[in-house]
């Protein structure tokens, strides 16, 4: 019979690319400061005219509050709903690379209990 243990480790609820990095000004200048494992902030953009479930991906305020892009459309609704409900959701950078002039950023979205 399984035991009921409390875990403080966050639950990974989504792994994805950050969409729209090619549209973020000055991201090329900021990129050297990004590192794998870096904690990121998710900010709900409920008034977006393009996506009802828009969620911005940003660096933490102590890392400059740089807007990196968005969770991909079509994969963001659950995270947006959890943020709207006040749940503690963050992200962390898991991989980065340049693909010609496009900055490829892969993240994990984390649910904290």
Short mmCIF file of N, CA, C and O in Angstrom, two decimals:
data_model
loop_
_atom_site.label_atom_id
_atom_site.label_comp_id
_atom_site.label_asym_id
_atom_site.label_seq_id
_atom_site.Cartn_x
_atom_site.Cartn_y
_atom_site.Cartn_z
N UNK A 1 0.85 -1.17 0.00
CA UNK A 1 0.00 0.00 0.00
C UNK A 1 0.89 1.24 0.00
O UNK A 1 1.79 1.37 0.81
N UNK A 2 0.66 2.20 -0.92
CA UNK A 2 1.51 3.38 -0.98
C UNK A 2 1.35 4.25 0.27
O UNK A 2 0.27 4.36 0.82
N UNK A 3 2.45 4.85 0.64
CA UNK A 3 2.40 5.76 1.78
C UNK A 3 2.12 7.17 1.29
O UNK A 3 2.48 7.53 0.17
N UNK A 4 1.50 7.94 2.12
CA UNK A 4 1.19 9.32 1.78
C UNK A 4 2.34 10.21 2.23
O UNK A 4 2.45 10.54 3.39
N UNK A 5 3.21 10.55 1.29
CA UNK A 5 4.34 11.40 1.62
C UNK A 5 4.17 12.74 0.94
O UNK A 5 3.67 12.84 -0.18
N UNK A 6 4.58 13.77 1.63
CA UNK A 6 4.50 15.12 1.08
C UNK A 6 5.81 15.45 0.39
O UNK A 6 6.88 15.27 0.95
N UNK A 7 5.72 15.92 -0.84
CA UNK A 7 6.91 16.27 -1.60
C UNK A 7 6.94 17.77 -1.84
O UNK A 7 5.93 18.37 -2.17
N UNK A 8 8.10 18.36 -1.70
CA UNK A 8 8.23 19.79 -1.98
C UNK A 8 8.69 20.04 -3.40
O UNK A 8 8.74 21.18 -3.82
N UNK A 9 9.03 18.99 -4.13
CA UNK A 9 9.47 19.16 -5.51
C UNK A 9 8.28 19.55 -6.39
O UNK A 9 7.21 18.97 -6.28
N UNK A 10 8.47 20.53 -7.25
CA UNK A 10 7.36 20.92 -8.14
C UNK A 10 7.08 19.84 -9.18
O UNK A 10 7.96 19.03 -9.50
N UNK A 11 5.87 19.85 -9.68
CA UNK A 11 5.43 18.91 -10.71
C UNK A 11 5.61 19.56 -12.08
O UNK A 11 5.11 20.67 -12.31
N UNK A 12 6.29 18.88 -12.99
CA UNK A 12 6.43 19.37 -14.36
C UNK A 12 5.11 19.10 -15.08
O UNK A 12 4.71 17.96 -15.23
N UNK A 13 4.44 20.17 -15.50
CA UNK A 13 3.14 20.00 -16.16
C UNK A 13 3.20 20.26 -17.67
O UNK A 13 2.25 19.98 -18.38
N UNK A 14 4.32 20.81 -18.14
CA UNK A 14 4.46 21.07 -19.57
C UNK A 14 5.93 21.26 -19.89
O UNK A 14 6.65 21.90 -19.12
N UNK A 15 6.37 20.67 -20.99
CA UNK A 15 7.69 20.94 -21.56
C UNK A 15 7.44 21.48 -22.95
O UNK A 15 6.68 20.88 -23.72
N UNK A 16 8.05 22.62 -23.29
CA UNK A 16 7.76 23.23 -24.58
C UNK A 16 8.85 24.23 -24.97
O UNK A 16 9.69 24.60 -24.17
N UNK A 17 8.76 24.66 -26.21
CA UNK A 17 9.58 25.77 -26.70
C UNK A 17 8.91 27.07 -26.29
O UNK A 17 7.69 27.13 -26.12
N UNK A 18 9.70 28.11 -26.16
CA UNK A 18 9.15 29.45 -25.97
C UNK A 18 8.85 30.01 -27.36
O UNK A 18 9.75 30.08 -28.21
N UNK A 19 7.61 30.37 -27.59
CA UNK A 19 7.19 30.91 -28.89
C UNK A 19 7.49 32.40 -28.96
O UNK A 19 7.43 33.11 -27.96
N UNK A 20 7.79 32.88 -30.17
CA UNK A 20 7.91 34.30 -30.41
C UNK A 20 9.24 34.94 -30.03
O UNK A 20 9.34 36.16 -29.97
N UNK A 21 10.27 34.14 -29.80
CA UNK A 21 11.55 34.74 -29.41
C UNK A 21 12.12 35.64 -30.50
O UNK A 21 12.82 36.60 -30.20
N UNK A 22 11.81 35.36 -31.75
CA UNK A 22 12.34 36.18 -32.84
C UNK A 22 11.70 37.57 -32.87
O UNK A 22 12.20 38.47 -33.55
N UNK A 23 10.61 37.77 -32.14
CA UNK A 23 9.92 39.06 -32.10
C UNK A 23 10.31 39.91 -30.89
O UNK A 23 9.80 41.01 -30.73
N UNK A 24 11.17 39.40 -30.02
CA UNK A 24 11.55 40.13 -28.81
C UNK A 24 12.80 40.95 -29.08
O UNK A 24 13.87 40.39 -29.39
N UNK A 25 12.67 42.25 -28.97
CA UNK A 25 13.81 43.15 -29.21
C UNK A 25 14.87 42.95 -28.13
O UNK A 25 14.56 42.67 -26.98
N UNK A 26 16.11 43.08 -28.52
CA UNK A 26 17.27 43.01 -27.62
C UNK A 26 17.49 41.64 -27.00
O UNK A 26 18.33 41.51 -26.11
N UNK A 27 16.78 40.61 -27.44
CA UNK A 27 16.98 39.29 -26.87
C UNK A 27 18.37 38.74 -27.20
O UNK A 27 18.98 38.07 -26.38
N UNK A 28 18.88 39.08 -28.38
CA UNK A 28 20.23 38.63 -28.75
C UNK A 28 21.27 39.18 -27.79
O UNK A 28 22.22 38.50 -27.43
N UNK A 29 21.08 40.41 -27.35
CA UNK A 29 22.02 41.02 -26.40
C UNK A 29 21.90 40.39 -25.02
O UNK A 29 22.88 40.26 -24.31
N UNK A 30 20.71 39.98 -24.63
CA UNK A 30 20.48 39.42 -23.30
C UNK A 30 20.82 37.93 -23.23
O UNK A 30 21.14 37.42 -22.16
N UNK A 31 20.78 37.24 -24.36
CA UNK A 31 20.94 35.78 -24.40
C UNK A 31 22.15 35.25 -23.63
O UNK A 31 22.03 34.22 -22.95
N UNK A 32 23.32 35.87 -23.67
CA UNK A 32 24.45 35.31 -22.92
C UNK A 32 24.19 35.19 -21.41
O UNK A 32 24.84 34.40 -20.73
N UNK A 33 23.24 35.95 -20.88
CA UNK A 33 22.93 35.89 -19.46
C UNK A 33 21.95 34.77 -19.12
O UNK A 33 21.72 34.49 -17.95
N UNK A 34 21.35 34.14 -20.12
CA UNK A 34 20.43 33.03 -19.90
C UNK A 34 21.23 31.75 -19.68
O UNK A 34 22.21 31.51 -20.38
N UNK A 35 20.80 30.93 -18.72
CA UNK A 35 21.50 29.68 -18.46
C UNK A 35 20.51 28.57 -18.13
O UNK A 35 19.43 28.83 -17.60
N UNK A 36 20.89 27.36 -18.47
CA UNK A 36 20.05 26.21 -18.19
C UNK A 36 19.82 26.09 -16.69
O UNK A 36 20.73 26.32 -15.90
N UNK A 37 18.58 25.79 -16.32
CA UNK A 37 18.21 25.71 -14.92
C UNK A 37 17.73 27.04 -14.35
O UNK A 37 17.28 27.10 -13.21
N UNK A 38 17.82 28.10 -15.14
CA UNK A 38 17.42 29.43 -14.67
C UNK A 38 15.92 29.47 -14.42
O UNK A 38 15.12 29.07 -15.26
N UNK A 39 15.50 29.95 -13.23
CA UNK A 39 14.07 30.08 -12.96
C UNK A 39 13.47 31.22 -13.79
O UNK A 39 14.11 32.25 -14.01
N UNK A 40 12.25 31.00 -14.24
CA UNK A 40 11.53 31.97 -15.07
C UNK A 40 10.15 32.23 -14.48
O UNK A 40 9.63 31.43 -13.71
N UNK A 41 9.57 33.35 -14.86
CA UNK A 41 8.26 33.76 -14.39
C UNK A 41 7.26 33.65 -15.55
O UNK A 41 7.58 33.99 -16.69
N UNK A 42 6.05 33.18 -15.23
CA UNK A 42 4.97 33.14 -16.21
C UNK A 42 3.97 34.22 -15.84
O UNK A 42 3.54 34.32 -14.68
N UNK A 43 3.61 35.05 -16.82
CA UNK A 43 2.70 36.17 -16.58
C UNK A 43 1.52 36.03 -17.53
O UNK A 43 1.67 36.00 -18.75
N UNK A 44 0.34 35.96 -16.96
CA UNK A 44 -0.89 35.81 -17.75
C UNK A 44 -1.19 37.12 -18.47
O UNK A 44 -1.19 38.19 -17.87
N UNK A 45 -1.43 37.04 -19.77
CA UNK A 45 -1.79 38.20 -20.58
C UNK A 45 -3.23 38.01 -21.05
O UNK A 45 -3.50 37.71 -22.21
N UNK A 46 -4.17 38.20 -20.12
CA UNK A 46 -5.59 37.92 -20.38
C UNK A 46 -6.20 38.83 -21.44
O UNK A 46 -7.19 38.46 -22.06
N UNK A 47 -5.60 40.00 -21.67
CA UNK A 47 -6.17 40.94 -22.63
C UNK A 47 -5.52 40.85 -24.01
O UNK A 47 -5.70 41.74 -24.84
N UNK A 48 -4.81 39.77 -24.29
CA UNK A 48 -4.17 39.62 -25.59
C UNK A 48 -5.21 39.57 -26.71
O UNK A 48 -6.17 38.80 -26.63
N UNK A 49 -5.03 40.37 -27.76
CA UNK A 49 -5.98 40.33 -28.88
C UNK A 49 -5.75 39.12 -29.79
O UNK A 49 -6.56 38.85 -30.67
N UNK A 50 -4.65 38.39 -29.59
CA UNK A 50 -4.28 37.29 -30.48
C UNK A 50 -4.57 35.90 -29.92
O UNK A 50 -4.74 34.95 -30.66
N UNK A 51 -4.55 35.77 -28.58
CA UNK A 51 -4.68 34.46 -27.96
C UNK A 51 -5.38 34.62 -26.62
O UNK A 51 -4.86 35.29 -25.73
N UNK A 52 -6.55 34.00 -26.49
CA UNK A 52 -7.31 34.10 -25.23
C UNK A 52 -6.56 33.52 -24.04
O UNK A 52 -6.86 33.86 -22.90
N UNK A 53 -5.60 32.64 -24.30
CA UNK A 53 -4.87 31.95 -23.22
C UNK A 53 -3.40 32.36 -23.18
O UNK A 53 -2.55 31.60 -22.72
N UNK A 54 -3.08 33.56 -23.62
CA UNK A 54 -1.69 34.01 -23.70
C UNK A 54 -1.01 34.03 -22.33
O UNK A 54 -1.56 34.52 -21.35
N UNK A 55 0.20 33.47 -22.30
CA UNK A 55 1.03 33.46 -21.10
C UNK A 55 2.44 33.87 -21.51
O UNK A 55 3.08 33.19 -22.30
N UNK A 56 2.89 35.00 -20.98
CA UNK A 56 4.25 35.47 -21.24
C UNK A 56 5.26 34.66 -20.43
O UNK A 56 4.98 34.26 -19.30
N UNK A 57 6.44 34.46 -21.02
CA UNK A 57 7.57 33.86 -20.33
C UNK A 57 8.60 34.97 -20.13
O UNK A 57 9.01 35.61 -21.11
N UNK A 58 8.99 35.20 -18.86
CA UNK A 58 9.89 36.30 -18.53
C UNK A 58 10.97 35.81 -17.57
O UNK A 58 10.78 34.83 -16.88
N UNK A 59 12.07 36.54 -17.54
CA UNK A 59 13.05 36.27 -16.50
C UNK A 59 12.54 36.88 -15.20
O UNK A 59 11.63 37.73 -15.21
N UNK A 60 13.08 36.44 -14.10
CA UNK A 60 12.68 37.00 -12.81
C UNK A 60 13.12 38.46 -12.72
O UNK A 60 14.05 38.88 -13.41
N UNK A 61 12.44 39.25 -11.87
CA UNK A 61 12.82 40.66 -11.72
C UNK A 61 14.29 40.85 -11.37
O UNK A 61 14.93 41.78 -11.87
N UNK A 62 14.85 39.96 -10.53
CA UNK A 62 16.25 40.11 -10.15
C UNK A 62 17.20 39.76 -11.30
O UNK A 62 18.40 39.99 -11.21
N UNK A 63 16.66 39.23 -12.40
CA UNK A 63 17.45 38.92 -13.60
C UNK A 63 17.07 39.85 -14.75
O UNK A 63 17.32 39.55 -15.91
N UNK A 64 16.43 40.98 -14.43
CA UNK A 64 16.13 41.99 -15.44
C UNK A 64 14.71 42.03 -15.94
O UNK A 64 14.36 42.90 -16.72
N UNK A 65 13.86 41.07 -15.55
CA UNK A 65 12.47 41.02 -16.02
C UNK A 65 12.39 41.13 -17.54
O UNK A 65 11.66 41.93 -18.10
N UNK A 66 13.17 40.30 -18.22
CA UNK A 66 13.23 40.31 -19.68
C UNK A 66 12.14 39.42 -20.25
O UNK A 66 11.99 38.27 -19.86
N UNK A 67 11.36 39.98 -21.16
CA UNK A 67 10.29 39.25 -21.82
C UNK A 67 10.91 38.39 -22.91
O UNK A 67 11.43 38.89 -23.90
N UNK A 68 10.83 37.06 -22.74
CA UNK A 68 11.46 36.13 -23.68
C UNK A 68 10.53 35.70 -24.79
O UNK A 68 10.98 35.42 -25.91
N UNK A 69 9.24 35.59 -24.51
CA UNK A 69 8.26 35.13 -25.50
C UNK A 69 7.02 34.62 -24.79
O UNK A 69 6.67 35.12 -23.72
N UNK A 70 6.37 33.62 -25.39
CA UNK A 70 5.10 33.10 -24.89
C UNK A 70 5.13 31.58 -24.80
O UNK A 70 5.88 30.92 -25.53
N UNK A 71 4.24 31.04 -23.97
CA UNK A 71 3.94 29.61 -24.09
C UNK A 71 3.25 29.44 -25.44
O UNK A 71 2.48 30.31 -25.87
N UNK A 72 3.49 28.33 -26.14
CA UNK A 72 2.91 28.16 -27.47
C UNK A 72 1.38 28.11 -27.44
O UNK A 72 0.78 27.46 -26.58
N UNK A 73 0.77 28.80 -28.41
CA UNK A 73 -0.68 28.75 -28.56
C UNK A 73 -1.09 27.31 -28.81
O UNK A 73 -0.43 26.57 -29.54
N UNK A 74 -2.18 26.90 -28.18
CA UNK A 74 -2.65 25.53 -28.32
C UNK A 74 -2.11 24.60 -27.24
O UNK A 74 -2.61 23.51 -27.06
N UNK A 75 -1.08 25.06 -26.51
CA UNK A 75 -0.53 24.26 -25.41
C UNK A 75 -0.58 25.04 -24.10
O UNK A 75 -0.04 24.61 -23.10
N UNK A 76 -1.22 26.21 -24.14
CA UNK A 76 -1.15 27.12 -23.00
C UNK A 76 -2.43 27.23 -22.16
O UNK A 76 -2.42 27.84 -21.10
N UNK A 77 -3.52 26.65 -22.61
CA UNK A 77 -4.80 26.86 -21.92
C UNK A 77 -4.79 26.36 -20.48
O UNK A 77 -5.24 27.06 -19.57
N UNK A 78 -4.29 25.17 -20.24
CA UNK A 78 -4.28 24.63 -18.87
C UNK A 78 -3.45 25.51 -17.95
O UNK A 78 -3.88 25.83 -16.84
N UNK A 79 -2.28 25.91 -18.41
CA UNK A 79 -1.42 26.78 -17.59
C UNK A 79 -2.11 28.11 -17.33
O UNK A 79 -2.11 28.62 -16.21
N UNK A 80 -2.73 28.68 -18.36
CA UNK A 80 -3.45 29.95 -18.20
C UNK A 80 -4.57 29.82 -17.17
O UNK A 80 -4.74 30.68 -16.31
N UNK A 81 -5.32 28.74 -17.24
CA UNK A 81 -6.41 28.52 -16.28
C UNK A 81 -5.88 28.37 -14.86
O UNK A 81 -6.46 28.88 -13.90
N UNK A 82 -4.77 27.65 -14.71
CA UNK A 82 -4.17 27.50 -13.37
C UNK A 82 -3.67 28.85 -12.84
O UNK A 82 -3.86 29.17 -11.66
N UNK A 83 -3.06 29.65 -13.70
CA UNK A 83 -2.63 30.99 -13.28
C UNK A 83 -3.83 31.85 -12.90
O UNK A 83 -3.80 32.56 -11.89
N UNK A 84 -4.90 31.79 -13.69
CA UNK A 84 -6.12 32.54 -13.39
C UNK A 84 -6.71 32.13 -12.05
O UNK A 84 -7.32 32.94 -11.36
N UNK A 85 -6.53 30.86 -11.68
CA UNK A 85 -7.06 30.34 -10.41
C UNK A 85 -6.12 30.63 -9.24
O UNK A 85 -6.39 30.22 -8.11
N UNK A 86 -5.00 31.32 -9.52
CA UNK A 86 -4.10 31.71 -8.45
C UNK A 86 -3.09 30.66 -8.05
O UNK A 86 -2.44 30.78 -7.01
N UNK A 87 -2.93 29.62 -8.87
CA UNK A 87 -1.95 28.57 -8.55
C UNK A 87 -0.53 29.09 -8.75
O UNK A 87 -0.28 29.97 -9.58
N UNK A 88 0.40 28.52 -8.00
CA UNK A 88 1.80 28.91 -8.07
C UNK A 88 2.47 28.12 -9.20
O UNK A 88 2.83 26.96 -9.04
N UNK A 89 2.62 28.78 -10.34
CA UNK A 89 3.19 28.17 -11.53
C UNK A 89 4.43 28.99 -11.92
O UNK A 89 4.36 30.21 -12.02
N UNK A 90 5.54 28.30 -12.14
CA UNK A 90 6.76 28.95 -12.61
C UNK A 90 7.30 28.12 -13.78
O UNK A 90 6.67 27.17 -14.22
N UNK A 91 8.47 28.49 -14.24
CA UNK A 91 9.13 27.73 -15.30
C UNK A 91 10.63 27.77 -15.07
O UNK A 91 11.12 28.56 -14.25
N UNK A 92 11.32 26.91 -15.79
CA UNK A 92 12.78 26.98 -15.77
C UNK A 92 13.30 26.64 -17.16
O UNK A 92 12.70 25.84 -17.89
N UNK A 93 14.38 27.30 -17.51
CA UNK A 93 15.02 27.08 -18.81
C UNK A 93 15.75 25.74 -18.78
O UNK A 93 16.53 25.47 -17.85
N UNK A 94 15.48 24.89 -19.77
CA UNK A 94 16.15 23.59 -19.81
C UNK A 94 17.16 23.47 -20.94
O UNK A 94 18.04 22.62 -20.89
N UNK A 95 17.03 24.33 -21.96
CA UNK A 95 17.95 24.26 -23.09
C UNK A 95 17.86 25.54 -23.89
O UNK A 95 16.77 26.12 -24.02
N UNK A 96 19.00 25.97 -24.45
CA UNK A 96 18.99 27.13 -25.35
C UNK A 96 20.02 26.92 -26.44
O UNK A 96 21.05 26.28 -26.22
N UNK A 97 19.73 27.41 -27.62
CA UNK A 97 20.69 27.40 -28.72
C UNK A 97 20.21 28.37 -29.80
O UNK A 97 19.03 28.71 -29.86
N UNK A 98 21.14 28.79 -30.63
CA UNK A 98 20.80 29.62 -31.78
C UNK A 98 20.60 28.72 -32.98
O UNK A 98 21.42 27.85 -33.26
N UNK A 99 19.50 28.92 -33.67
CA UNK A 99 19.22 28.26 -34.95
C UNK A 99 19.19 29.39 -35.98
O UNK A 99 18.16 30.02 -36.16
N UNK A 100 20.35 29.67 -36.56
CA UNK A 100 20.57 30.83 -37.42
C UNK A 100 20.25 32.09 -36.62
O UNK A 100 20.91 32.35 -35.63
N UNK A 101 19.20 32.85 -36.97
CA UNK A 101 18.90 34.08 -36.22
C UNK A 101 17.75 33.90 -35.24
O UNK A 101 17.18 34.87 -34.74
N UNK A 102 17.39 32.66 -34.95
CA UNK A 102 16.28 32.35 -34.04
C UNK A 102 16.83 31.73 -32.77
O UNK A 102 17.61 30.78 -32.82
N UNK A 103 16.44 32.29 -31.63
CA UNK A 103 16.87 31.75 -30.34
C UNK A 103 15.89 30.69 -29.89
O UNK A 103 14.72 30.96 -29.62
N UNK A 104 16.38 29.45 -29.83
CA UNK A 104 15.60 28.28 -29.44
C UNK A 104 15.71 28.16 -27.92
O UNK A 104 16.80 27.97 -27.38
N UNK A 105 14.58 28.32 -27.22
CA UNK A 105 14.54 28.19 -25.77
C UNK A 105 13.54 27.10 -25.41
O UNK A 105 12.38 27.16 -25.82
N UNK A 106 13.99 26.11 -24.68
CA UNK A 106 13.11 25.05 -24.21
C UNK A 106 12.94 25.21 -22.69
O UNK A 106 13.92 25.49 -21.99
N UNK A 107 11.71 25.06 -22.22
CA UNK A 107 11.44 25.25 -20.79
C UNK A 107 10.60 24.11 -20.23
O UNK A 107 9.95 23.38 -20.98
N UNK A 108 10.61 24.00 -18.92
CA UNK A 108 9.67 23.18 -18.18
C UNK A 108 8.78 24.12 -17.39
O UNK A 108 9.28 25.06 -16.76
N UNK A 109 7.48 23.88 -17.43
CA UNK A 109 6.52 24.63 -16.63
C UNK A 109 6.25 23.81 -15.37
O UNK A 109 5.96 22.61 -15.46
N UNK A 110 6.35 24.47 -14.22
CA UNK A 110 6.31 23.78 -12.93
C UNK A 110 5.13 24.23 -12.07
O UNK A 110 4.91 25.43 -11.92
N UNK A 111 4.41 23.25 -11.54
CA UNK A 111 3.33 23.51 -10.60
C UNK A 111 3.86 23.26 -9.19
O UNK A 111 4.34 22.16 -8.89
N UNK A 112 3.81 24.27 -8.35
CA UNK A 112 4.26 24.17 -6.97
C UNK A 112 3.04 23.97 -6.07
O UNK A 112 2.07 24.71 -6.16
N UNK A 113 3.09 22.98 -5.22
CA UNK A 113 1.97 22.71 -4.30
C UNK A 113 2.09 23.55 -3.05
O UNK A 113 3.12 23.90 -2.60
#
